Amino acid sequence: MITLICYDRCTTCRKAQKWLDAHGIKYKVRPIKEENPTAKELSAWIKKSGKGARKFFNTSGILYRQQGLSARVKEMPEEEMIGLLATDGMLVKRPILVTGKTVLVGFNEAEWEKSVSEPGRSV
């Protein structure tokens, strides 16, 4: 089953949901604010995504800016980043699409098209 981790007030998340619906892709919604990803989940998702932990930060978020994380994250070990991300879902970039074989972070239509809607897709 595909899971879309999102925030209902996020316009990018709404675009992602519309895209999934338009492509007839079934998915389960998991609200990131109410069901914050755990460190264990984040570690697995980061590995599956092929991107580093820094790519999982919501760099345009209020919490990220309030905590002055742009400078701190550059020097932070990955384990510490994962621990920090696990403290509050609003620090995590969204949407996150978790499929059987891959994890997509953020909504990039071309990337989603390639990974999710191709015949023989990796879901």
mmCIF file of N, CA, C and O in Angstrom, residues 15-76:
data_model
loop_
_atom_site.group_PDB
_atom_site.id
_atom_site.type_symbol
_atom_site.label_atom_id
_atom_site.label_comp_id
_atom_site.label_asym_id
_atom_site.label_seq_id
_atom_site.Cartn_x
_atom_site.Cartn_y
_atom_site.Cartn_z
ATOM 1 N N LYS A 15 -1.565 19.409 -4.008
ATOM 2 C CA LYS A 15 -1.226 19.148 -5.420
ATOM 3 C C LYS A 15 -0.866 17.677 -5.616
ATOM 4 O O LYS A 15 -1.262 17.050 -6.590
ATOM 5 N N ALA A 16 -0.086 17.147 -4.690
ATOM 6 C CA ALA A 16 0.330 15.745 -4.769
ATOM 7 C C ALA A 16 -0.883 14.825 -4.693
ATOM 8 O O ALA A 16 -0.984 13.855 -5.457
ATOM 9 N N GLN A 17 -1.818 15.115 -3.799
ATOM 10 C CA GLN A 17 -3.028 14.306 -3.688
ATOM 11 C C GLN A 17 -3.855 14.365 -4.967
ATOM 12 O O GLN A 17 -4.339 13.338 -5.441
ATOM 13 N N LYS A 18 -3.993 15.544 -5.538
ATOM 14 C CA LYS A 18 -4.732 15.693 -6.801
ATOM 15 C C LYS A 18 -4.054 14.903 -7.908
ATOM 16 O O LYS A 18 -4.709 14.273 -8.731
ATOM 17 N N TRP A 19 -2.727 14.932 -7.920
ATOM 18 C CA TRP A 19 -1.976 14.194 -8.933
ATOM 19 C C TRP A 19 -2.211 12.693 -8.780
ATOM 20 O O TRP A 19 -2.479 12.000 -9.759
ATOM 21 N N LEU A 20 -2.109 12.188 -7.562
ATOM 22 C CA LEU A 20 -2.349 10.763 -7.316
ATOM 23 C C LEU A 20 -3.768 10.375 -7.728
ATOM 24 O O LEU A 20 -3.975 9.350 -8.381
ATOM 25 N N ASP A 21 -4.745 11.198 -7.355
ATOM 26 C CA ASP A 21 -6.142 10.928 -7.705
ATOM 27 C C ASP A 21 -6.331 10.922 -9.222
ATOM 28 O O ASP A 21 -6.987 10.033 -9.771
ATOM 29 N N ALA A 22 -5.737 11.899 -9.909
ATOM 30 C CA ALA A 22 -5.866 12.001 -11.367
ATOM 31 C C ALA A 22 -5.246 10.796 -12.071
ATOM 32 O O ALA A 22 -5.673 10.429 -13.164
ATOM 33 N N HIS A 23 -4.256 10.187 -11.454
ATOM 34 C CA HIS A 23 -3.591 9.022 -12.041
ATOM 35 C C HIS A 23 -4.181 7.699 -11.547
ATOM 36 O O HIS A 23 -3.652 6.635 -11.857
ATOM 37 N N GLY A 24 -5.248 7.789 -10.778
ATOM 38 C CA GLY A 24 -5.919 6.584 -10.299
ATOM 39 C C GLY A 24 -5.073 5.734 -9.360
ATOM 40 O O GLY A 24 -5.242 4.514 -9.297
ATOM 41 N N ILE A 25 -4.182 6.367 -8.632
ATOM 42 C CA ILE A 25 -3.292 5.648 -7.721
ATOM 43 C C ILE A 25 -3.911 5.656 -6.324
ATOM 44 O O ILE A 25 -4.212 6.714 -5.775
ATOM 45 N N LYS A 26 -4.104 4.475 -5.780
ATOM 46 C CA LYS A 26 -4.684 4.352 -4.442
ATOM 47 C C LYS A 26 -3.594 4.563 -3.402
ATOM 48 O O LYS A 26 -2.475 4.077 -3.554
ATOM 49 N N TYR A 27 -3.970 5.266 -2.352
ATOM 50 C CA TYR A 27 -3.018 5.579 -1.302
ATOM 51 C C TYR A 27 -3.746 5.825 0.008
ATOM 52 O O TYR A 27 -4.941 6.087 0.032
ATOM 53 N N LYS A 28 -2.974 5.740 1.082
ATOM 54 C CA LYS A 28 -3.472 6.038 2.418
ATOM 55 C C LYS A 28 -2.799 7.338 2.862
ATOM 56 O O LYS A 28 -1.599 7.526 2.655
ATOM 57 N N VAL A 29 -3.584 8.228 3.461
ATOM 58 C CA VAL A 29 -3.034 9.494 3.954
ATOM 59 C C VAL A 29 -2.640 9.344 5.423
ATOM 60 O O VAL A 29 -3.379 8.792 6.218
ATOM 61 N N ARG A 30 -1.455 9.847 5.719
ATOM 62 C CA ARG A 30 -0.977 9.898 7.109
ATOM 63 C C ARG A 30 -0.634 11.348 7.426
ATOM 64 O O ARG A 30 0.287 11.922 6.838
ATOM 65 N N PRO A 31 -1.373 11.965 8.342
ATOM 66 C CA PRO A 31 -1.104 13.367 8.685
ATOM 67 C C PRO A 31 0.198 13.516 9.476
ATOM 68 O O PRO A 31 0.334 12.943 10.559
ATOM 69 N N ILE A 32 1.117 14.264 8.941
ATOM 70 C CA ILE A 32 2.452 14.375 9.521
ATOM 71 C C ILE A 32 2.464 15.087 10.875
ATOM 72 O O ILE A 32 3.289 14.772 11.728
ATOM 73 N N LYS A 33 1.549 15.999 11.080
ATOM 74 C CA LYS A 33 1.527 16.735 12.345
ATOM 75 C C LYS A 33 1.024 15.848 13.486
ATOM 76 O O LYS A 33 1.549 15.900 14.591
ATOM 77 N N GLU A 34 0.027 15.030 13.196
ATOM 78 C CA GLU A 34 -0.549 14.165 14.220
ATOM 79 C C GLU A 34 0.226 12.858 14.384
ATOM 80 O O GLU A 34 0.253 12.277 15.457
ATOM 81 N N GLU A 35 0.821 12.374 13.306
ATOM 82 C CA GLU A 35 1.569 11.118 13.339
ATOM 83 C C GLU A 35 2.995 11.362 12.850
ATOM 84 O O GLU A 35 3.372 10.959 11.755
ATOM 85 N N ASN A 36 3.757 12.037 13.687
ATOM 86 C CA ASN A 36 5.134 12.384 13.347
ATOM 87 C C ASN A 36 5.949 11.127 13.023
ATOM 88 O O ASN A 36 5.855 10.132 13.733
ATOM 89 N N PRO A 37 6.727 11.168 11.955
ATOM 90 C CA PRO A 37 7.592 10.018 11.653
ATOM 91 C C PRO A 37 8.586 9.762 12.779
ATOM 92 O O PRO A 37 9.128 10.698 13.370
ATOM 93 N N THR A 38 8.823 8.508 13.046
ATOM 94 C CA THR A 38 9.802 8.126 14.072
ATOM 95 C C THR A 38 11.210 8.154 13.466
ATOM 96 O O THR A 38 11.369 8.143 12.237
ATOM 97 N N ALA A 39 12.196 8.129 14.319
ATOM 98 C CA ALA A 39 13.584 8.084 13.853
ATOM 99 C C ALA A 39 13.827 6.824 13.032
ATOM 100 O O ALA A 39 14.528 6.864 12.009
ATOM 101 N N LYS A 40 13.248 5.718 13.463
ATOM 102 C CA LYS A 40 13.407 4.461 12.733
ATOM 103 C C LYS A 40 12.795 4.564 11.323
ATOM 104 O O LYS A 40 13.421 4.150 10.344
ATOM 105 N N GLU A 41 11.592 5.127 11.236
ATOM 106 C CA GLU A 41 10.952 5.310 9.926
ATOM 107 C C GLU A 41 11.781 6.240 9.049
ATOM 108 O O GLU A 41 12.035 5.942 7.876
ATOM 109 N N LEU A 42 12.204 7.358 9.608
ATOM 110 C CA LEU A 42 12.993 8.324 8.849
ATOM 111 C C LEU A 42 14.280 7.707 8.328
ATOM 112 O O LEU A 42 14.651 7.918 7.167
ATOM 113 N N SER A 43 14.957 6.926 9.152
ATOM 114 C CA SER A 43 16.191 6.262 8.715
ATOM 115 C C SER A 43 15.931 5.358 7.519
ATOM 116 O O SER A 43 16.682 5.385 6.541
ATOM 117 N N ALA A 44 14.860 4.585 7.590
ATOM 118 C CA ALA A 44 14.517 3.682 6.486
ATOM 119 C C ALA A 44 14.132 4.472 5.240
ATOM 120 O O ALA A 44 14.538 4.124 4.126
ATOM 121 N N TRP A 45 13.353 5.536 5.415
ATOM 122 C CA TRP A 45 12.914 6.335 4.268
ATOM 123 C C TRP A 45 14.088 7.049 3.609
ATOM 124 O O TRP A 45 14.159 7.136 2.378
ATOM 125 N N ILE A 46 14.996 7.554 4.404
ATOM 126 C CA ILE A 46 16.167 8.251 3.861
ATOM 127 C C ILE A 46 16.984 7.268 3.017
ATOM 128 O O ILE A 46 17.407 7.587 1.909
ATOM 129 N N LYS A 47 17.167 6.079 3.536
ATOM 130 C CA LYS A 47 17.919 5.051 2.808
ATOM 131 C C LYS A 47 17.220 4.699 1.487
ATOM 132 O O LYS A 47 17.851 4.652 0.431
ATOM 133 N N LYS A 48 15.894 4.473 1.543
ATOM 134 C CA LYS A 48 15.137 4.115 0.338
ATOM 135 C C LYS A 48 15.091 5.246 -0.678
ATOM 136 O O LYS A 48 15.009 5.005 -1.871
ATOM 137 N N SER A 49 15.124 6.478 -0.202
ATOM 138 C CA SER A 49 15.007 7.629 -1.107
ATOM 139 C C SER A 49 16.286 7.862 -1.902
ATOM 140 O O SER A 49 16.248 8.461 -2.978
ATOM 141 N N GLY A 50 17.424 7.425 -1.337
ATOM 142 C CA GLY A 50 18.696 7.685 -1.991
ATOM 143 C C GLY A 50 19.179 9.113 -1.767
ATOM 144 O O GLY A 50 20.123 9.567 -2.406
ATOM 145 N N LYS A 51 18.515 9.834 -0.879
ATOM 146 C CA LYS A 51 18.889 11.219 -0.569
ATOM 147 C C LYS A 51 19.350 11.273 0.875
ATOM 148 O O LYS A 51 18.986 10.445 1.689
ATOM 149 N N GLY A 52 20.125 12.252 1.199
ATOM 150 C CA GLY A 52 20.597 12.406 2.570
ATOM 151 C C GLY A 52 19.524 12.983 3.473
ATOM 152 O O GLY A 52 18.491 13.485 3.012
ATOM 153 N N ALA A 53 19.769 12.943 4.759
ATOM 154 C CA ALA A 53 18.814 13.439 5.752
ATOM 155 C C ALA A 53 18.522 14.923 5.573
ATOM 156 O O ALA A 53 17.412 15.374 5.846
ATOM 157 N N ARG A 54 19.491 15.693 5.087
ATOM 158 C CA ARG A 54 19.276 17.137 4.887
ATOM 159 C C ARG A 54 18.115 17.407 3.945
ATOM 160 O O ARG A 54 17.412 18.401 4.100
ATOM 161 N N LYS A 55 17.895 16.528 2.980
ATOM 162 C CA LYS A 55 16.805 16.701 2.006
ATOM 163 C C LYS A 55 15.435 16.503 2.642
ATOM 164 O O LYS A 55 14.419 16.805 2.044
ATOM 165 N N PHE A 56 15.394 15.982 3.862
ATOM 166 C CA PHE A 56 14.127 15.725 4.544
ATOM 167 C C PHE A 56 13.696 16.890 5.437
ATOM 168 O O PHE A 56 12.649 16.828 6.053
ATOM 169 N N PHE A 57 14.490 17.947 5.490
ATOM 170 C CA PHE A 57 14.112 19.110 6.292
ATOM 171 C C PHE A 57 13.202 20.042 5.501
ATOM 172 O O PHE A 57 13.451 20.321 4.332
ATOM 173 N N ASN A 58 12.176 20.532 6.170
ATOM 174 C CA ASN A 58 11.273 21.533 5.604
ATOM 175 C C ASN A 58 11.943 22.894 5.780
ATOM 176 O O ASN A 58 11.701 23.596 6.763
ATOM 177 N N THR A 59 12.800 23.241 4.845
ATOM 178 C CA THR A 59 13.620 24.446 4.975
ATOM 179 C C THR A 59 12.811 25.737 4.875
ATOM 180 O O THR A 59 13.302 26.795 5.255
ATOM 181 N N SER A 60 11.588 25.671 4.398
ATOM 182 C CA SER A 60 10.766 26.879 4.332
ATOM 183 C C SER A 60 9.820 26.989 5.523
ATOM 184 O O SER A 60 9.048 27.932 5.609
ATOM 185 N N GLY A 61 9.911 26.054 6.441
ATOM 186 C CA GLY A 61 9.023 26.044 7.593
ATOM 187 C C GLY A 61 9.426 27.031 8.679
ATOM 188 O O GLY A 61 10.604 27.360 8.851
ATOM 189 N N ILE A 62 8.442 27.463 9.426
ATOM 190 C CA ILE A 62 8.660 28.422 10.516
ATOM 191 C C ILE A 62 9.581 27.830 11.578
ATOM 192 O O ILE A 62 10.515 28.489 12.037
ATOM 193 N N LEU A 63 9.326 26.598 11.955
ATOM 194 C CA LEU A 63 10.115 25.948 13.003
ATOM 195 C C LEU A 63 11.595 25.841 12.610
ATOM 196 O O LEU A 63 12.486 26.088 13.424
ATOM 197 N N TYR A 64 11.854 25.508 11.357
ATOM 198 C CA TYR A 64 13.222 25.404 10.838
ATOM 199 C C TYR A 64 13.938 26.745 10.979
ATOM 200 O O TYR A 64 15.069 26.818 11.435
ATOM 201 N N ARG A 65 13.237 27.815 10.611
ATOM 202 C CA ARG A 65 13.831 29.153 10.684
ATOM 203 C C ARG A 65 13.985 29.624 12.124
ATOM 204 O O ARG A 65 15.008 30.198 12.486
ATOM 205 N N GLN A 66 12.964 29.360 12.967
ATOM 206 C CA GLN A 66 13.027 29.782 14.371
ATOM 207 C C GLN A 66 14.207 29.146 15.098
ATOM 208 O O GLN A 66 14.813 29.768 15.961
ATOM 209 N N GLN A 67 14.497 27.903 14.756
ATOM 210 C CA GLN A 67 15.587 27.190 15.418
ATOM 211 C C GLN A 67 16.944 27.450 14.771
ATOM 212 O O GLN A 67 17.949 26.895 15.207
ATOM 213 N N GLY A 68 16.982 28.279 13.732
ATOM 214 C CA GLY A 68 18.240 28.605 13.063
ATOM 215 C C GLY A 68 18.947 27.374 12.516
ATOM 216 O O GLY A 68 20.168 27.253 12.613
ATOM 217 N N LEU A 69 18.174 26.472 11.933
ATOM 218 C CA LEU A 69 18.734 25.185 11.521
ATOM 219 C C LEU A 69 19.556 25.233 10.232
ATOM 220 O O LEU A 69 20.369 24.342 10.012
ATOM 221 N N SER A 70 19.391 26.248 9.418
ATOM 222 C CA SER A 70 20.137 26.258 8.150
ATOM 223 C C SER A 70 21.637 26.185 8.385
ATOM 224 O O SER A 70 22.350 25.466 7.687
ATOM 225 N N ALA A 71 22.132 26.879 9.376
ATOM 226 C CA ALA A 71 23.566 26.842 9.688
ATOM 227 C C ALA A 71 23.929 25.577 10.472
ATOM 228 O O ALA A 71 24.966 24.964 10.224
ATOM 229 N N ARG A 72 23.073 25.179 11.386
ATOM 230 C CA ARG A 72 23.368 24.034 12.256
ATOM 231 C C ARG A 72 23.378 22.704 11.497
ATOM 232 O O ARG A 72 24.205 21.839 11.772
ATOM 233 N N VAL A 73 22.456 22.545 10.572
ATOM 234 C CA VAL A 73 22.309 21.269 9.864
ATOM 235 C C VAL A 73 23.531 20.945 9.010
ATOM 236 O O VAL A 73 23.880 19.783 8.842
ATOM 237 N N LYS A 74 24.205 21.964 8.506
ATOM 238 C CA LYS A 74 25.378 21.749 7.651
ATOM 239 C C LYS A 74 26.469 20.932 8.345
ATOM 240 O O LYS A 74 27.178 20.176 7.708
ATOM 241 N N GLU A 75 26.606 21.104 9.642
ATOM 242 C CA GLU A 75 27.662 20.433 10.407
ATOM 243 C C GLU A 75 27.156 19.232 11.214
ATOM 244 O O GLU A 75 27.938 18.561 11.870
ATOM 245 N N MET A 76 25.868 18.988 11.166
ATOM 246 C CA MET A 76 25.248 17.967 12.011
ATOM 247 C C MET A 76 25.424 16.565 11.422
ATOM 248 O O MET A 76 25.221 16.363 10.230
#
